[in-house]
Coordinates of C-alpha atoms in Angstrom, one line a residue:
Chain C
M1 CA 171.7 69.7 110.8
A2 CA 174.2 66.7 109.4
D3 CA 176.6 68.3 111.8
S4 CA 175.1 68.8 115.3
L5 CA 176.6 70.6 117.9
L6 CA 177.1 67.4 120.2
D7 CA 179.2 66.0 117.0
R8 CA 181.3 68.5 116.4
L9 CA 182.2 68.5 119.9
V10 CA 182.4 64.9 120.5
A11 CA 185.0 65.0 117.0
D12 CA 186.7 68.4 118.2
L13 CA 187.5 66.2 121.9
R14 CA 189.4 64.2 119.6
C15 CA 192.3 66.8 119.3
L16 CA 193.5 65.9 122.9
P17 CA 196.2 63.0 123.3
G18 CA 194.9 59.7 124.4
V19 CA 191.0 60.5 123.7
G20 CA 189.0 58.4 121.6
P21 CA 185.7 58.3 119.7
K22 CA 184.4 56.5 123.2
S23 CA 186.3 58.5 125.3
A24 CA 185.5 61.9 123.9
Q25 CA 181.5 61.0 123.6
R26 CA 182.1 60.4 127.4
M27 CA 183.4 63.6 127.9
A28 CA 180.7 65.4 126.4
F29 CA 178.1 63.6 127.5
Q30 CA 179.2 64.4 130.8
L31 CA 180.1 68.0 130.8
L32 CA 176.9 68.3 129.2
E33 CA 175.0 66.2 132.0
R34 CA 176.9 67.2 135.3
D35 CA 179.2 69.9 134.7
R36 CA 178.5 73.0 132.6
E37 CA 180.0 75.1 133.9
G38 CA 183.5 73.6 134.1
G39 CA 183.2 73.2 130.5
L40 CA 182.5 76.9 130.1
R41 CA 185.6 77.3 132.7
L42 CA 187.9 74.7 129.9
A43 CA 186.6 76.3 127.1
A44 CA 187.6 80.2 128.2
S45 CA 190.6 79.1 129.9
L46 CA 191.5 76.8 126.3
A47 CA 191.4 79.8 124.1
E48 CA 193.1 82.0 126.1
A49 CA 196.5 79.7 126.6
M50 CA 196.2 78.8 122.7
R51 CA 196.0 82.6 121.8
R52 CA 198.2 84.3 124.4
I53 CA 201.0 81.3 125.2
G54 CA 204.6 82.3 123.4
H55 CA 207.6 81.4 123.9
C56 CA 210.3 83.3 126.3
R57 CA 212.9 84.9 124.2
R58 CA 215.7 84.0 126.5
C59 CA 215.0 80.3 127.3
R60 CA 212.2 79.5 124.8
N61 CA 210.0 78.0 127.5
F62 CA 206.3 78.7 127.4
A63 CA 205.6 82.0 128.8
E64 CA 202.7 84.5 128.7
E65 CA 205.0 87.1 128.6
E66 CA 208.7 88.3 126.7
L67 CA 210.1 86.3 129.4
C68 CA 208.9 83.3 131.7
P69 CA 209.1 83.0 135.1
I70 CA 211.7 81.1 135.3
C71 CA 213.7 83.6 133.6
R72 CA 212.4 86.4 135.4
S73 CA 213.0 85.2 138.9
G74 CA 215.7 87.1 140.5
S75 CA 216.9 83.8 142.7
R76 CA 218.5 81.2 139.5
E77 CA 222.2 80.3 139.5
R78 CA 222.7 82.1 135.8
Q79 CA 225.5 80.1 135.3
L80 CA 223.8 76.7 135.1
V81 CA 221.7 76.1 132.2
C82 CA 220.2 72.7 131.1
V83 CA 219.0 72.3 128.0
V84 CA 215.6 69.9 127.6
E85 CA 214.0 68.8 124.7
S86 CA 211.0 69.9 125.5
P87 CA 208.5 72.0 128.0
V88 CA 207.2 68.9 129.4
D89 CA 210.9 67.4 130.3
L90 CA 211.5 71.2 132.0
A91 CA 208.3 70.3 134.1
A92 CA 209.3 67.1 134.9
L93 CA 212.4 68.1 136.3
E94 CA 211.2 71.2 138.2
Q95 CA 209.0 69.2 139.5
A96 CA 211.4 66.0 140.8
T97 CA 215.2 68.0 141.3
G98 CA 216.0 70.5 143.3
F99 CA 218.0 72.4 140.3
R100 CA 217.6 76.3 140.7
G101 CA 219.2 77.2 137.1
D102 CA 218.0 78.4 134.4
Y103 CA 216.8 76.1 131.2
F104 CA 217.1 75.9 127.3
V105 CA 214.2 74.2 125.3
L106 CA 215.0 72.9 122.0
H107 CA 211.3 72.5 121.3
G108 CA 212.7 69.1 119.2
R109 CA 215.6 67.7 118.8
L110 CA 218.7 67.4 115.4
S111 CA 216.8 65.7 113.6
P112 CA 218.5 66.5 109.1
I113 CA 216.0 64.1 107.5
D114 CA 213.0 66.2 108.9
G115 CA 214.8 69.4 108.4
R116 CA 215.5 70.3 111.6
G117 CA 219.1 71.5 112.2
P118 CA 220.6 73.8 115.1
A119 CA 218.7 76.8 113.8
E120 CA 215.2 75.5 114.1
L121 CA 216.3 74.4 117.8
G122 CA 217.6 77.9 118.2
L123 CA 221.0 77.2 118.8
D124 CA 222.6 80.8 117.8
L125 CA 220.4 81.8 120.8
L126 CA 222.3 79.1 123.6
D127 CA 225.7 80.2 121.2
A128 CA 225.0 83.4 122.3
R129 CA 223.9 82.8 125.8
L130 CA 227.6 80.6 126.2
A131 CA 229.3 83.3 124.2
A132 CA 228.9 86.0 126.9
G133 CA 230.6 84.1 129.5
E134 CA 228.2 83.8 132.1
V135 CA 227.6 80.2 131.6
T136 CA 230.0 77.7 133.8
E137 CA 228.1 74.2 133.3
L138 CA 225.5 73.5 130.7
I139 CA 223.2 70.1 131.7
I140 CA 221.8 68.4 128.5
A141 CA 219.3 66.3 129.7
T142 CA 218.0 65.5 125.8
N143 CA 216.2 62.1 125.7
P144 CA 218.7 59.6 126.1
T145 CA 217.0 58.1 122.0
V146 CA 219.4 58.3 118.9
E147 CA 218.5 61.6 118.1
G148 CA 218.6 62.6 121.9
E149 CA 222.2 61.3 122.0
A150 CA 223.8 62.7 118.6
T151 CA 221.8 66.3 119.9
A152 CA 223.8 66.1 122.7
H153 CA 226.5 64.8 121.0
Y154 CA 226.2 68.5 119.1
L155 CA 225.7 71.0 122.3
A156 CA 228.6 69.3 124.3
G157 CA 230.6 70.5 120.9
L158 CA 228.8 73.8 121.3
A159 CA 229.7 73.6 125.2
R160 CA 233.7 72.7 124.4
Q161 CA 233.8 75.6 121.4
H162 CA 233.1 78.4 124.2
G163 CA 235.0 76.5 127.1
V164 CA 231.9 75.5 128.8
R165 CA 231.7 72.4 131.0
A166 CA 229.1 70.0 129.3
S167 CA 227.7 67.4 131.5
R168 CA 224.7 64.7 130.8
L169 CA 222.2 63.2 133.2
A170 CA 223.2 59.7 134.5
H171 CA 222.1 56.4 132.8
G172 CA 221.1 53.4 134.7
V173 CA 218.7 51.2 136.7
P174 CA 216.3 53.1 137.6
L175 CA 215.7 53.6 141.5
G176 CA 212.8 51.0 141.9
G177 CA 213.2 49.2 138.9
E178 CA 213.5 45.6 138.8
L179 CA 216.7 43.9 137.2
E180 CA 214.8 41.3 135.4
F181 CA 212.1 43.8 133.4
I182 CA 215.1 46.1 132.4
D183 CA 216.3 46.5 128.7
R184 CA 219.3 45.1 128.1
G185 CA 221.0 48.1 126.7
T186 CA 219.8 50.2 130.0
L187 CA 221.2 46.9 131.9
A188 CA 224.7 46.6 130.1
H189 CA 225.2 50.3 130.5
A190 CA 224.3 50.6 134.0
F191 CA 226.9 47.7 134.5
G192 CA 229.8 48.7 132.1
A193 CA 228.7 52.0 134.5
R194 CA 229.6 50.6 137.9
Q195 CA 230.7 52.9 140.7
D196 CA 232.5 52.0 143.8
L197 CA 230.6 51.7 147.2
Chain X
M1 CA 201.2 85.5 138.5
A2 CA 201.1 82.9 140.9
D3 CA 198.6 80.9 138.9
S4 CA 199.7 81.2 135.2
L5 CA 197.5 80.1 132.1
L6 CA 199.4 77.0 131.7
D7 CA 198.4 76.5 134.7
R8 CA 195.0 77.4 134.9
L9 CA 194.8 74.9 131.3
V10 CA 195.7 72.6 133.0
A11 CA 193.4 72.9 136.4
D12 CA 190.4 73.1 134.3
L13 CA 190.9 70.4 132.3
R14 CA 191.0 67.9 135.0
C15 CA 186.7 68.5 134.3
L16 CA 187.1 66.1 131.6
P17 CA 186.0 62.7 133.1
G18 CA 189.4 60.1 133.8
V19 CA 191.4 62.9 133.7
G20 CA 194.1 63.0 136.1
P21 CA 197.5 65.6 136.7
K22 CA 199.5 63.6 134.7
S23 CA 197.4 63.4 131.4
A24 CA 196.0 67.0 132.1
Q25 CA 199.3 68.7 131.5
R26 CA 200.1 66.3 128.5
M27 CA 197.0 66.9 126.6
A28 CA 198.0 71.2 128.1
F29 CA 201.5 71.0 126.4
Q30 CA 200.5 68.8 123.2
L31 CA 198.2 71.0 122.7
L32 CA 200.5 74.4 122.7
E33 CA 203.5 72.9 120.6
R34 CA 201.2 71.0 118.2
D35 CA 198.5 71.9 118.0
R36 CA 196.9 75.8 119.1
E37 CA 194.2 75.1 115.6
G38 CA 192.5 72.3 117.3
G39 CA 192.7 73.9 120.5
L40 CA 191.0 76.9 119.5
R41 CA 188.3 74.9 117.2
L42 CA 187.9 72.8 121.0
A43 CA 187.3 75.8 122.9
A44 CA 185.0 77.4 120.5
S45 CA 182.7 74.2 119.9
L46 CA 183.1 73.6 124.1
A47 CA 182.1 77.1 125.2
E48 CA 178.9 76.7 122.3
A49 CA 178.0 73.3 123.2
M50 CA 177.8 74.0 126.8
R51 CA 175.6 77.3 126.1
R52 CA 173.4 76.4 123.6
I53 CA 172.6 72.4 124.0
G54 CA 169.2 72.0 126.1
H55 CA 166.9 69.7 126.7
C56 CA 164.2 68.4 124.2
R57 CA 160.5 69.0 125.5
R58 CA 159.3 65.9 124.3
C59 CA 161.8 63.5 125.1
R60 CA 164.1 65.0 127.1
N61 CA 167.1 64.2 125.2
F62 CA 170.1 66.6 124.1
A63 CA 168.3 69.2 121.8
E64 CA 169.9 72.0 120.0
E65 CA 166.5 72.9 119.4
E66 CA 163.1 72.8 121.3
L67 CA 163.0 68.8 119.5
C68 CA 165.7 66.7 118.8
P69 CA 166.8 64.9 115.5
I70 CA 164.4 61.6 116.6
C71 CA 161.3 63.7 118.1
R72 CA 161.4 65.9 114.6
S73 CA 162.1 63.1 111.7
G74 CA 159.5 62.0 110.1
S75 CA 160.3 58.4 109.8
R76 CA 160.2 57.5 113.2
E77 CA 157.9 54.8 114.6
R78 CA 155.9 57.0 117.2
Q79 CA 154.0 53.8 118.8
L80 CA 156.9 52.1 119.9
V81 CA 158.9 54.2 123.1
C82 CA 162.3 53.0 124.5
V83 CA 162.8 54.2 127.7
V84 CA 166.5 55.2 129.0
E85 CA 168.2 56.9 132.0
S86 CA 170.4 58.7 130.1
P87 CA 171.6 60.2 126.1
V88 CA 174.5 58.3 126.5
D89 CA 172.5 55.0 126.9
L90 CA 170.6 56.4 124.3
A91 CA 173.0 56.8 121.8
A92 CA 174.9 53.2 122.5
L93 CA 171.7 51.7 121.2
E94 CA 171.0 53.9 118.1
Q95 CA 175.1 53.1 117.3
A96 CA 174.1 49.3 118.0
T97 CA 170.4 48.3 117.0
G98 CA 168.7 49.3 114.2
F99 CA 165.6 50.3 116.9
R100 CA 163.3 53.1 114.5
G101 CA 161.1 54.3 117.5
D102 CA 161.3 57.1 119.9
Y103 CA 163.0 57.5 123.1
F104 CA 162.5 58.9 126.3
V105 CA 165.2 59.9 128.1
L106 CA 164.8 60.4 132.1
H107 CA 168.2 61.8 132.9
G108 CA 168.4 59.5 136.2
R109 CA 166.7 56.9 137.6
L110 CA 164.2 56.7 140.3
S111 CA 166.4 56.8 144.4
P112 CA 164.5 58.3 147.4
I113 CA 167.2 58.7 149.1
D114 CA 168.8 61.4 146.8
G115 CA 165.3 63.2 146.2
R116 CA 164.9 62.1 142.7
G117 CA 161.0 61.0 142.9
P118 CA 159.1 60.5 139.2
A119 CA 159.0 64.0 138.5
E120 CA 162.7 64.5 138.7
L121 CA 162.5 61.9 136.0
G122 CA 159.9 64.1 133.7
L123 CA 157.6 61.1 133.9
D124 CA 154.8 63.0 134.1
L125 CA 155.7 64.2 130.5
L126 CA 155.9 59.9 129.8
D127 CA 152.8 59.7 131.5
A128 CA 150.6 62.5 129.0
R129 CA 152.3 60.8 126.3
L130 CA 151.2 57.3 127.1
A131 CA 147.6 58.8 127.9
A132 CA 147.9 60.2 124.7
G133 CA 146.8 57.0 123.3
E134 CA 149.6 56.1 120.6
V135 CA 152.0 53.9 122.6
T136 CA 151.4 50.6 122.2
E137 CA 154.7 49.2 123.8
L138 CA 157.5 50.6 126.1
I139 CA 160.7 49.2 126.3
I140 CA 162.1 49.9 129.6
A141 CA 166.5 49.9 128.7
T142 CA 167.2 50.8 132.5
N143 CA 170.5 49.6 133.7
P144 CA 170.2 46.6 135.7
T145 CA 171.5 47.9 138.9
V146 CA 169.1 47.5 141.7
E147 CA 167.5 51.3 141.2
G148 CA 167.1 50.9 137.4
E149 CA 165.3 47.8 138.4
A150 CA 162.9 50.2 140.4
T151 CA 162.8 52.3 138.2
A152 CA 162.1 49.5 135.4
H153 CA 159.4 48.1 137.3
Y154 CA 157.8 51.5 138.4
L155 CA 157.7 52.2 134.6
A156 CA 156.3 48.7 133.9
G157 CA 153.7 49.7 136.5
L158 CA 152.4 52.7 134.3
A159 CA 152.5 51.5 131.2
R160 CA 149.7 49.0 132.9
Q161 CA 148.3 51.7 134.1
H162 CA 147.5 52.7 130.5
G163 CA 146.8 49.3 128.7
V164 CA 150.6 49.5 127.2
R165 CA 152.3 46.8 126.9
A166 CA 155.9 47.0 129.0
S167 CA 158.8 44.9 127.5
R168 CA 162.3 44.8 129.3
L169 CA 165.7 44.0 127.2
A170 CA 167.2 40.9 127.4
H171 CA 169.6 39.9 130.8
G172 CA 171.9 37.0 130.4
V173 CA 175.4 36.4 129.1
P174 CA 176.9 38.6 126.6
L175 CA 177.8 37.8 123.2
G176 CA 181.7 37.3 123.0
G177 CA 181.6 36.3 126.9
E178 CA 183.4 33.3 128.6
L179 CA 181.5 32.2 131.0
E180 CA 184.4 31.6 134.1
F181 CA 184.7 35.2 133.5
I182 CA 181.0 36.0 134.0
D183 CA 179.4 37.1 137.5
R184 CA 177.6 34.8 139.5
G185 CA 174.5 36.7 138.8
T186 CA 174.7 37.2 135.3
L187 CA 175.2 33.3 134.9
A188 CA 172.4 32.3 137.1
H189 CA 170.1 34.5 135.2
A190 CA 171.2 33.0 132.2
F191 CA 170.8 29.4 133.6
G192 CA 167.0 30.1 134.6
A193 CA 166.0 31.8 132.4
R194 CA 167.4 29.5 129.3
Q195 CA 165.6 29.1 126.2
D196 CA 164.5 26.2 124.4
L197 CA 167.5 25.4 120.8

């Protein structure tokens, strides 16, 4: 009994991002004292999600079945494909924009040093989809980091090969942001890319 | 499929204290992308802890068996009993102090308005223990809130009935604290209870 159930629960809770020893302990005690029902419900959905959620074979987003709900939907515009690095980015775009096209999830970005080339990002799948001729615009929504930009550049080349228009999310000053707090790179870019009113 | 496994997982993660919609989503995605093993381990220990952890029948702390490890231990000083409001407080005292006596966990504090009287706090159990005559000091470590103080007062009365010495944690300026940031009540108390150097 060196390792009690409670100690084990506290240790295992730390696999959650942003949860340190103190908050793991608080979580365990809180569930035990006030919400065992909720804890059991969470245990069940966690186990089921970890076991059953796989990847959509068309867009590589998380999916419980062969195809994700977006790929199965009959009301999306198949000629627009938005490429994102991860399912979180997809969720953010779905929540923020009215985009009604398809997605493609890379699950990472090109990073030769870490052995992540086009094959690891499933780009053969995207290549086949562009080759099929249905897609007219590839919207590249990788993150504005060095590797994200390199990936965007590669994807733009892929689109060009197939005669597909490639676009990129606009960069600039965030709405509601204050100029004095914005990093120099963004500010310089926004200044250079200024638009007529 | 209105309610996908992923949506359910995100909703169920919110039973954890301090987890809102954004962090629940981040947790779910992170586990799915990077740590399914960890997620499964957490699901198992969560389910087992919620089902199997009960209360020690002697001190009411969390316990997997009839008695908690502290009550089962042969090396604690049975004549000292420290009363705390909750198992978290017990854990904090165990981690911070070298206290080697027993504990008694109230799982709450006296609060007639919420229907929490002595019976709900298991005080008959504590009463029997004091009556047995083994205990020489009752260390009252309820929180310094209005209800915690009322509970402490009640416990001191109980100890007096059995001729047991009652003590209370010292109140005052926290170590490392700065006077200018300490609340007025604490400061006034610390000033009044100043000690000779």
